Amino acid sequence: MKKHNKNEKEANNLEIWTKVKNRLRKELGETLYRSWLKPLKLKKINNNSIIFSAETSLIRDRVERQYSERLISIWASEKPGIKKIEVFLDDNKNLKKNNINKSSQNPLEANQVYYKNPEISSLRPSKEDDILMSLLDKKLTFENFVVGSPNELAFAAAKRVAEAEFVPFNPLFLYGGVGLGKTHLMNAIAWVIKNKNPNRKVVYMSAEKFMYQFIKALRSKDVMNFKQEFRSVDVLMIDDVQFISGKEHTQDEFFHTFNALVDRGCQIVLSADKSPNDLEGMEERLKSRLGWGLVTDIQPTTYELRLGILQSRAEIACINFPKEVLEFIAQKIKSNVRELEGALNRIIAHTTLVGKEITLESTIDVLADILRANNKLITIEDIQKKVSEHFSIKMSDMFSARRSKSVVIPRQVAMYLSKELTNLSYPEIGRNFGGKDHTTIIHASKKIDKLLNESNSISEDIRLLKSILSY
Ligand code: ADP
Ligand code: MG
């Protein structure tokens, strides 16, 4: 009986929700409705509050900030008594987006959907802050950073530094390959610190700039002044410190500045492409000093992280990408996040210009050169190795002249895949197969093409091998 009542109540609530949604849809228009209200899931109603869940913090924050009042008043007109709404994140999402500005009440304009960092505009920066702020990028916040296993440690450490009352570890040293999010995390730290306490003096600069300023100070015999400038700093962030490798004088100055700042309780955050120990041309004492705090790396992205980033970016741009397109890009573009974003932006630009729907075909077309560059990573040797393993033949049979069928077909498959997956010409491929003539390779390619058309079992082998080799 109780259950029956409950179901009835739920059905009732859903009905009201549908009505409310329809009214909001009319008021806001299709695009805003689809982006923000449609994704909300009604969970339950507790006394006077409605509980929703959302898949991303972007949606949650936006709804809470901008649409809650209207939603409540429409709801109350259907059924009085509702006073507030609460939006929770779906907990079954494994890639979390992060929320740091939840308490913000600062409404954003409707056309500022792209990135969110509401407090920034309310800061009243001093002249020094102007310089800092102009160096920082509004898009690079913790909130816009997608966390996955390759970067979760670095993310947690950065957040800790940003939110701590006292210096938790000094320095925080972030390292990792190009385009994996080091600069992003440093910017995010700066935003949080400035938002929490606009009076704290945060200095963010590239190591190149540090070096340049130091050299300039040396030339104009103004090193005292240079040092003075760093005196009052609360947080010093130097990006890409590998740039001061080999620059002894700058390193020296850096070392002293560093020590003086640490002694004064200033938080230091550094980034580099390698760990302190692996930085070449860096003085030993500096290396060891750099490693005193917390050294944490950002690993190359995984497929899941890439997909998470793509989904987040697509959402931010309010563009509906077919799932298979995002999956395809995440599979294909593995070098770094910057390239991943570049690919996505290119598709967005293309769609906006041409006004056509995004499909897998159009994606492949638009990204042709990027995809080729990423494919270059596959070598003929990789192909020969995987194909021999797959057909259980010896690697040496790839180069031999043996004509038995058990080795001829695998060898032809390897030749075919070499043409498909690398940028090499027929003669170059021939050379890599024990000096075979280019006509042999052409023949092999044609033969396999023909077998594929006959939907021979070989097509399954090739599909499998291609995916093993590509991802
Ligand atoms: P690095 O400084 O390590 O070379 P960046 O911080 O400049 O890399 O990152 C390159 C681009 O990729 C930036 O646009 C950044 O916002 C984006 N990016 C990197 N990692 C992530 C992530 N985990 N989530 C969202 N965007 C990311
Ligand atoms: Mg960087």
Coordinates of C-alpha atoms and ligand atoms in Angstrom, one line a residue:
M1 CA 0.0 0.0 0.0
K2 CA 2.8 2.3 1.0
K3 CA 4.7 1.4 -2.1
H4 CA 1.7 2.2 -4.2
N5 CA 1.4 5.6 -2.7
K6 CA 5.0 6.3 -3.2
N7 CA 4.8 5.4 -6.9
E8 CA 1.8 7.6 -7.3
K9 CA 3.6 10.4 -5.7
E10 CA 6.6 9.9 -8.0
A11 CA 4.5 9.8 -11.1
N12 CA 2.8 13.0 -9.9
N13 CA 6.1 14.7 -9.4
L14 CA 7.3 13.6 -12.8
E15 CA 4.2 15.1 -14.4
I16 CA 4.8 18.4 -12.7
W17 CA 8.5 18.3 -13.7
T18 CA 7.5 17.7 -17.3
K19 CA 5.1 20.7 -17.2
V20 CA 7.8 22.9 -15.6
K21 CA 10.3 21.8 -18.2
N22 CA 8.0 22.7 -21.0
R23 CA 7.4 26.1 -19.7
L24 CA 11.1 26.7 -19.2
R25 CA 11.7 25.5 -22.7
K26 CA 9.3 28.1 -24.1
E27 CA 10.8 30.9 -21.9
L28 CA 14.4 30.1 -22.6
G29 CA 14.4 28.8 -26.1
E30 CA 15.6 25.4 -27.3
T31 CA 19.3 25.9 -27.1
L32 CA 19.5 27.0 -23.5
Y33 CA 16.9 24.5 -22.5
R34 CA 18.7 21.6 -24.0
S35 CA 22.0 22.6 -22.6
W36 CA 21.0 23.2 -19.0
L37 CA 17.5 22.0 -18.1
K38 CA 17.0 19.0 -20.1
P39 CA 20.0 17.1 -18.7
L40 CA 18.6 17.5 -15.1
K41 CA 17.2 14.3 -13.6
L42 CA 14.5 14.6 -11.0
K43 CA 15.5 12.5 -8.0
K44 CA 13.0 13.3 -5.3
I45 CA 11.2 15.9 -3.3
N46 CA 12.0 16.4 0.3
N47 CA 9.6 18.7 2.2
N48 CA 10.1 22.0 0.5
S49 CA 13.0 21.2 -1.7
I50 CA 13.4 19.5 -5.0
I51 CA 16.5 17.3 -5.5
F52 CA 18.0 16.9 -9.0
S53 CA 21.0 15.2 -10.3
A54 CA 23.3 16.4 -13.1
E55 CA 26.1 14.8 -14.9
T56 CA 28.5 17.6 -14.6
S57 CA 29.3 20.4 -12.2
L58 CA 29.0 22.8 -15.1
I59 CA 25.3 22.0 -15.4
R60 CA 24.8 21.9 -11.6
D61 CA 26.4 25.2 -11.0
R62 CA 24.7 26.9 -13.9
V63 CA 21.3 25.7 -12.9
E64 CA 21.8 26.6 -9.2
R65 CA 23.0 30.0 -10.1
Q66 CA 20.9 31.0 -12.9
Y67 CA 17.7 29.0 -13.3
S68 CA 16.8 28.0 -9.8
E69 CA 14.6 31.0 -9.0
R70 CA 12.6 30.7 -12.1
L71 CA 12.3 26.9 -11.8
I72 CA 11.1 27.2 -8.2
S73 CA 8.5 29.8 -9.0
I74 CA 7.1 27.9 -11.9
W75 CA 7.0 24.7 -9.8
A76 CA 5.3 26.5 -7.0
S77 CA 2.7 27.8 -9.4
E78 CA 1.9 24.1 -10.2
K79 CA 2.2 22.9 -6.6
P80 CA 2.7 25.4 -3.8
G81 CA 5.2 24.8 -1.0
I82 CA 8.4 24.4 -2.9
K83 CA 11.1 26.8 -1.7
K84 CA 14.4 25.6 -3.0
I85 CA 16.2 23.2 -5.3
E86 CA 19.4 21.2 -4.8
V87 CA 21.4 19.7 -7.6
F88 CA 23.8 16.8 -7.0
L89 CA 26.4 15.3 -9.2
D90 CA 25.6 11.9 -10.6
D91 CA 27.9 9.7 -8.6
N92 CA 28.2 7.0 -11.2
K93 CA 30.4 9.2 -13.3
N94 CA 33.9 8.1 -13.0
L95 CA 35.5 11.2 -14.4
K96 CA 34.7 14.0 -12.1
K97 CA 34.8 17.6 -12.9
N98 CA 35.6 19.7 -10.0
N99 CA 33.9 22.3 -8.2
I100 CA 35.6 25.0 -6.3
N101 CA 33.3 27.9 -6.7
K102 CA 30.1 26.4 -5.6
S103 CA 29.3 29.1 -3.1
S104 CA 29.4 31.8 -5.8
Q105 CA 26.2 33.7 -6.2
N106 CA 27.5 35.8 -9.0
P107 CA 25.2 35.4 -12.0
L108 CA 26.8 35.1 -15.4
E109 CA 25.4 36.6 -18.5
A110 CA 23.6 34.2 -20.7
N111 CA 26.1 34.6 -23.5
Q112 CA 29.1 33.9 -21.2
V113 CA 28.5 30.2 -21.2
Y114 CA 31.9 29.2 -22.3
Y115 CA 34.0 29.2 -19.2
K116 CA 33.1 30.0 -15.8
N117 CA 35.1 31.7 -13.1
P118 CA 32.7 34.1 -11.7
E119 CA 34.8 35.7 -9.0
I120 CA 37.4 36.9 -11.5
S121 CA 35.5 39.8 -12.7
S122 CA 34.8 40.9 -9.1
L123 CA 38.4 41.2 -8.2
R124 CA 39.7 44.7 -7.7
P125 CA 43.3 44.2 -8.8
S126 CA 46.2 46.5 -8.0
K127 CA 48.6 47.4 -10.7
E128 CA 50.8 44.4 -9.9
D129 CA 47.8 42.2 -10.0
D130 CA 46.9 43.6 -13.4
I131 CA 50.2 42.1 -14.7
L132 CA 49.5 38.8 -13.0
M133 CA 46.0 38.6 -14.2
S134 CA 46.9 39.5 -17.7
L135 CA 49.3 36.5 -17.7
L136 CA 46.7 34.1 -16.4
D137 CA 44.1 32.5 -18.5
K138 CA 40.5 32.5 -17.4
K139 CA 39.8 29.2 -18.9
L140 CA 42.5 27.4 -16.9
T141 CA 40.7 26.7 -13.7
F142 CA 40.4 23.5 -11.5
E143 CA 36.8 23.4 -12.6
N144 CA 37.7 23.0 -16.3
F145 CA 40.3 20.4 -15.5
V146 CA 39.2 16.8 -16.1
V147 CA 40.7 14.4 -13.6
G148 CA 41.7 10.9 -14.5
S149 CA 44.4 8.4 -13.3
P150 CA 47.3 10.1 -15.2
N151 CA 46.8 13.4 -13.4
E152 CA 44.9 12.8 -10.2
L153 CA 48.0 13.2 -8.0
A154 CA 49.1 16.3 -9.6
F155 CA 45.6 17.7 -9.4
A156 CA 45.2 16.8 -5.7
A157 CA 48.5 18.4 -4.9
A158 CA 47.8 21.5 -6.8
K159 CA 44.4 21.9 -5.1
R160 CA 45.9 21.3 -1.7
V161 CA 48.5 24.1 -2.3
A162 CA 45.7 26.4 -3.6
E163 CA 43.4 25.9 -0.6
A164 CA 45.8 25.4 2.2
E165 CA 46.1 27.9 5.0
F166 CA 49.7 27.0 5.5
V167 CA 52.4 25.9 3.1
P168 CA 51.8 22.1 2.9
F169 CA 55.0 21.3 0.9
N170 CA 57.6 23.4 -0.6
P171 CA 58.1 23.5 -3.5
L172 CA 55.4 21.7 -5.4
F173 CA 57.1 20.4 -8.4
L174 CA 54.9 19.4 -11.3
Y175 CA 56.5 17.6 -14.2
G176 CA 55.4 15.9 -17.4
G177 CA 55.4 16.0 -21.2
V178 CA 54.2 18.8 -23.3
G179 CA 50.5 19.7 -23.3
L180 CA 49.5 17.5 -20.3
G181 CA 48.2 20.3 -18.1
K182 CA 51.0 21.7 -16.0
T183 CA 50.4 25.3 -17.0
H184 CA 46.7 24.7 -16.6
L185 CA 47.1 23.6 -12.9
M186 CA 49.4 26.5 -12.1
N187 CA 46.9 29.0 -13.4
A188 CA 44.2 27.2 -11.5
I189 CA 46.2 27.6 -8.3
A190 CA 46.7 31.3 -8.9
W191 CA 42.9 31.8 -9.5
V192 CA 41.9 30.1 -6.3
I193 CA 44.5 31.9 -4.2
K194 CA 43.6 35.3 -5.6
N195 CA 39.9 34.6 -5.3
K196 CA 40.3 33.6 -1.7
N197 CA 42.5 36.4 -0.7
P198 CA 43.1 39.1 -3.3
N199 CA 45.7 40.6 -1.0
R200 CA 48.1 37.8 -1.3
K201 CA 50.8 38.5 -3.8
V202 CA 51.0 35.8 -6.4
V203 CA 53.7 35.9 -9.1
Y204 CA 53.4 33.6 -12.0
M205 CA 56.0 33.7 -14.8
S206 CA 57.7 31.4 -17.2
A207 CA 61.3 30.5 -16.4
E208 CA 62.3 32.2 -19.6
K209 CA 60.9 35.5 -18.4
F210 CA 62.5 35.0 -15.0
M211 CA 65.8 34.6 -16.8
Y212 CA 65.2 37.5 -19.1
Q213 CA 64.4 39.8 -16.2
F214 CA 67.4 38.6 -14.3
I215 CA 69.7 39.2 -17.2
K216 CA 68.2 42.6 -17.8
A217 CA 68.8 43.4 -14.1
L218 CA 72.4 42.3 -14.4
R219 CA 73.0 44.5 -17.4
S220 CA 71.5 47.6 -15.8
K221 CA 73.3 46.7 -12.5
D222 CA 70.0 46.5 -10.8
V223 CA 70.1 43.1 -9.2
M224 CA 69.1 44.6 -5.9
N225 CA 65.9 45.8 -7.3
F226 CA 65.3 42.4 -8.9
K227 CA 65.7 40.7 -5.6
Q228 CA 63.5 43.3 -3.9
E229 CA 60.7 42.6 -6.3
F230 CA 60.5 39.0 -5.0
R231 CA 60.7 40.0 -1.4
S232 CA 57.0 40.5 -0.8
V233 CA 55.8 37.6 -2.8
D234 CA 53.5 35.1 -1.1
V235 CA 53.3 32.6 -3.9
L236 CA 55.9 32.2 -6.6
M237 CA 55.1 30.1 -9.6
I238 CA 57.7 29.5 -12.3
D239 CA 56.6 27.5 -15.3
D240 CA 58.9 25.4 -17.4
V241 CA 62.1 25.6 -15.3
Q242 CA 63.9 23.4 -17.7
F243 CA 64.6 26.6 -19.6
I244 CA 67.1 27.7 -17.0
S245 CA 69.1 24.5 -17.5
G246 CA 72.7 25.3 -18.4
K247 CA 72.2 29.0 -17.5
E248 CA 74.5 29.0 -14.5
H249 CA 74.2 32.6 -13.5
T250 CA 70.4 32.5 -13.6
Q251 CA 70.4 29.2 -11.7
D252 CA 72.5 30.8 -9.0
E253 CA 70.1 33.6 -8.6
F254 CA 67.2 31.3 -8.7
F255 CA 68.7 29.2 -6.0
H256 CA 69.2 32.2 -3.7
T257 CA 65.8 33.7 -4.4
F258 CA 64.3 30.3 -3.9
N259 CA 65.9 29.8 -0.5
A260 CA 65.1 33.2 0.7
L261 CA 61.5 32.8 -0.2
V262 CA 61.2 29.4 1.4
D263 CA 62.7 30.7 4.6
R264 CA 60.0 33.4 4.6
G265 CA 57.2 30.9 4.2
C266 CA 56.4 31.7 0.6
Q267 CA 54.8 28.9 -1.4
I268 CA 56.7 28.0 -4.5
V269 CA 55.3 26.0 -7.4
L270 CA 57.4 24.9 -10.3
S271 CA 56.9 23.0 -13.4
A272 CA 59.2 21.3 -15.8
D273 CA 59.2 18.7 -18.6
K274 CA 61.3 16.3 -16.4
S275 CA 61.7 15.4 -12.8
P276 CA 64.4 17.5 -10.9
N277 CA 66.8 14.6 -11.0
D278 CA 66.5 14.2 -14.8
L279 CA 67.0 17.9 -15.6
E280 CA 70.2 18.1 -17.5
G281 CA 72.5 21.1 -17.0
M282 CA 71.0 21.8 -13.6
E283 CA 73.4 22.2 -10.7
E284 CA 73.3 19.4 -8.2
R285 CA 72.4 21.5 -5.3
L286 CA 69.5 23.1 -7.2
K287 CA 68.3 19.7 -8.2
S288 CA 68.3 18.4 -4.7
R289 CA 66.7 21.6 -3.5
L290 CA 63.9 21.3 -6.0
G291 CA 63.2 17.8 -4.8
W292 CA 62.6 18.7 -1.2
G293 CA 59.0 19.4 -1.4
L294 CA 56.5 17.3 -3.3
V295 CA 57.5 16.1 -6.7
T296 CA 54.6 14.8 -8.7
D297 CA 54.2 13.9 -12.4
I298 CA 51.5 14.0 -14.9
Q299 CA 51.4 10.9 -17.0
P300 CA 50.5 10.7 -20.7
T301 CA 46.7 10.6 -21.1
T302 CA 44.7 7.5 -21.2
Y303 CA 41.8 6.8 -23.5
E304 CA 39.3 7.4 -20.7
L305 CA 40.8 10.8 -19.8
R306 CA 40.9 11.9 -23.4
L307 CA 37.3 11.0 -23.9
G308 CA 36.4 12.8 -20.6
I309 CA 38.2 15.9 -21.8
L310 CA 36.5 15.8 -25.2
Q311 CA 33.1 15.4 -23.6
S312 CA 33.7 18.3 -21.2
R313 CA 34.9 20.6 -24.0
A314 CA 32.0 19.7 -26.2
E315 CA 29.6 20.4 -23.4
I316 CA 31.2 23.8 -22.7
A317 CA 30.9 24.7 -26.4
C318 CA 27.3 23.5 -26.3
I319 CA 27.8 21.4 -29.4
N320 CA 26.3 18.0 -29.7
F321 CA 28.9 15.6 -31.0
P322 CA 27.9 12.1 -31.9
K323 CA 29.4 9.7 -29.4
E324 CA 31.3 7.8 -32.0
V325 CA 33.0 11.0 -33.2
L326 CA 34.4 11.8 -29.7
E327 CA 35.4 8.1 -29.2
F328 CA 37.2 8.2 -32.5
I329 CA 39.1 11.3 -31.7
A330 CA 40.0 10.0 -28.3
Q331 CA 41.3 6.8 -29.9
K332 CA 43.3 8.5 -32.6
I333 CA 44.8 11.6 -31.1
K334 CA 47.0 10.4 -28.3
S335 CA 49.9 12.8 -28.3
N336 CA 48.6 15.4 -25.8
V337 CA 45.7 17.4 -24.7
R338 CA 46.6 20.4 -26.6
E339 CA 46.4 18.5 -29.9
L340 CA 43.2 16.9 -28.8
E341 CA 41.7 20.3 -28.2
G342 CA 43.1 21.5 -31.5
A343 CA 41.3 18.7 -33.3
L344 CA 38.0 19.4 -31.5
N345 CA 38.2 23.1 -32.3
R346 CA 38.9 22.4 -35.9
I347 CA 35.8 20.3 -36.2
I348 CA 33.8 23.0 -34.4
A349 CA 35.1 25.7 -36.7
H350 CA 34.4 23.5 -39.7
T351 CA 30.8 22.8 -38.7
T352 CA 30.1 26.4 -37.9
L353 CA 31.4 27.5 -41.3
V354 CA 29.9 24.8 -43.4
G355 CA 26.8 24.4 -41.3
K356 CA 26.7 20.6 -41.8
E357 CA 26.1 17.9 -39.3
I358 CA 29.2 16.4 -37.6
T359 CA 29.7 12.8 -38.7
L360 CA 32.5 10.3 -38.5
E361 CA 33.2 10.8 -42.2
S362 CA 33.3 14.6 -41.9
T363 CA 35.6 14.2 -38.9
I364 CA 38.0 12.0 -40.7
D365 CA 38.0 14.4 -43.6
V366 CA 38.6 17.5 -41.5
L367 CA 41.3 15.9 -39.4
A368 CA 43.1 14.0 -42.2
D369 CA 46.5 15.6 -41.7
I370 CA 46.5 15.3 -37.9
L371 CA 45.4 11.7 -38.1
R372 CA 48.2 11.0 -40.5
A373 CA 50.8 12.6 -38.2
N374 CA 49.5 10.4 -35.4
N375 CA 49.7 7.3 -37.5
K376 CA 53.3 7.9 -38.3
L377 CA 54.1 6.5 -34.9
I378 CA 53.4 3.0 -36.2
T379 CA 56.6 1.4 -37.7
I380 CA 56.9 -1.4 -40.1
E381 CA 58.7 -3.3 -37.4
D382 CA 55.7 -3.0 -35.1
I383 CA 53.5 -4.3 -37.9
Q384 CA 55.7 -7.2 -38.7
K385 CA 56.0 -8.2 -35.0
K386 CA 52.3 -8.0 -34.4
V387 CA 51.4 -9.8 -37.6
S388 CA 53.8 -12.7 -36.9
E389 CA 52.5 -13.0 -33.4
H390 CA 48.9 -13.0 -34.6
F391 CA 49.5 -15.8 -37.2
S392 CA 52.1 -17.6 -35.0
I393 CA 54.9 -17.4 -37.5
K394 CA 58.5 -16.5 -37.0
M395 CA 59.4 -12.8 -37.4
S396 CA 62.2 -13.9 -39.8
D397 CA 59.6 -15.2 -42.2
M398 CA 58.6 -11.6 -42.8
F399 CA 61.9 -11.1 -44.6
S400 CA 62.3 -14.6 -46.1
A401 CA 61.4 -15.8 -49.6
R402 CA 59.6 -18.9 -48.4
R403 CA 56.5 -19.5 -50.5
S404 CA 54.4 -21.8 -48.3
K405 CA 50.9 -20.5 -47.9
S406 CA 51.2 -20.3 -44.1
V407 CA 53.7 -17.6 -44.4
V408 CA 52.8 -15.9 -47.6
I409 CA 49.4 -14.6 -46.5
P410 CA 50.7 -13.2 -43.1
R411 CA 53.5 -11.5 -45.0
Q412 CA 51.1 -10.0 -47.5
V413 CA 48.9 -8.8 -44.6
A414 CA 51.9 -7.1 -43.1
M415 CA 52.8 -5.5 -46.4
Y416 CA 49.2 -4.3 -46.8
L417 CA 49.1 -2.9 -43.3
S418 CA 52.4 -1.2 -43.8
K419 CA 50.9 0.7 -46.8
E420 CA 47.7 1.4 -44.9
L421 CA 49.2 2.5 -41.6
T422 CA 52.4 4.2 -42.4
N423 CA 53.4 7.0 -44.8
L424 CA 56.0 4.9 -46.6
S425 CA 56.1 4.3 -50.3
Y426 CA 56.0 0.9 -52.0
P427 CA 59.7 0.8 -52.6
E428 CA 60.5 1.8 -49.0
I429 CA 58.2 -0.9 -47.7
G430 CA 59.8 -3.4 -50.0
R431 CA 63.2 -2.6 -48.6
N432 CA 61.9 -3.4 -45.1
F433 CA 60.7 -6.8 -46.1
G434 CA 64.1 -8.2 -46.9
G435 CA 64.7 -6.1 -50.0
K436 CA 61.6 -7.0 -52.0
D437 CA 60.7 -5.3 -55.2
H438 CA 57.9 -2.6 -55.0
T439 CA 55.8 -4.7 -57.4
T440 CA 55.7 -7.4 -54.8
I441 CA 54.2 -5.0 -52.3
I442 CA 51.7 -3.6 -54.8
H443 CA 50.7 -7.2 -55.6
A444 CA 50.3 -8.0 -51.9
S445 CA 48.1 -4.9 -51.3
K446 CA 45.9 -5.8 -54.2
K447 CA 45.6 -9.4 -53.2
I448 CA 44.6 -8.5 -49.6
D449 CA 42.1 -5.9 -50.9
K450 CA 40.6 -8.6 -53.0
L451 CA 40.3 -11.0 -50.1
L452 CA 38.7 -8.2 -48.0
N453 CA 36.1 -7.6 -50.7
E454 CA 35.3 -11.3 -50.7
S455 CA 34.6 -10.9 -46.9
N456 CA 37.0 -13.6 -46.2
S457 CA 37.9 -14.4 -42.6
I458 CA 41.0 -12.4 -43.3
S459 CA 39.0 -9.2 -42.8
E460 CA 38.4 -10.1 -39.1
D461 CA 42.2 -10.6 -38.7
I462 CA 42.9 -7.3 -40.3
R463 CA 40.4 -5.4 -38.3
L464 CA 41.8 -6.8 -35.1
L465 CA 45.4 -6.2 -36.2
K466 CA 44.6 -2.6 -37.1
S467 CA 43.1 -1.9 -33.8
I468 CA 46.0 -3.5 -32.0
L469 CA 48.4 -1.4 -33.9
S470 CA 46.6 1.8 -33.8
Y471 CA 45.6 2.1 -30.2
Ligands
ADP1 P1 51.6 21.9 -20.4 O1 51.8 23.2 -19.6 O2 51.8 20.7 -19.5 O3 52.4 21.9 -21.6 P2 48.9 23.0 -20.7 O4 48.6 23.1 -19.2 O5 49.3 24.2 -21.4 O6 50.1 21.9 -20.8 O7 47.8 22.2 -21.4 C1 47.5 22.2 -22.8 C2 46.1 22.4 -23.1 O8 45.4 21.2 -22.7 C3 45.4 23.5 -22.3 O9 44.5 24.1 -23.1 C4 44.8 22.9 -21.1 O10 43.6 23.6 -20.7 C5 44.4 21.5 -21.7 N1 44.4 20.4 -20.7 C6 45.4 19.7 -20.3 N2 45.1 18.8 -19.4 C7 43.7 19.0 -19.2 C8 42.7 18.3 -18.4 N3 43.1 17.3 -17.6 N4 41.5 18.7 -18.5 C9 41.1 19.7 -19.3 N5 42.0 20.4 -20.1 C10 43.3 20.0 -20.0
MG2 MG 53.1 24.8 -20.0

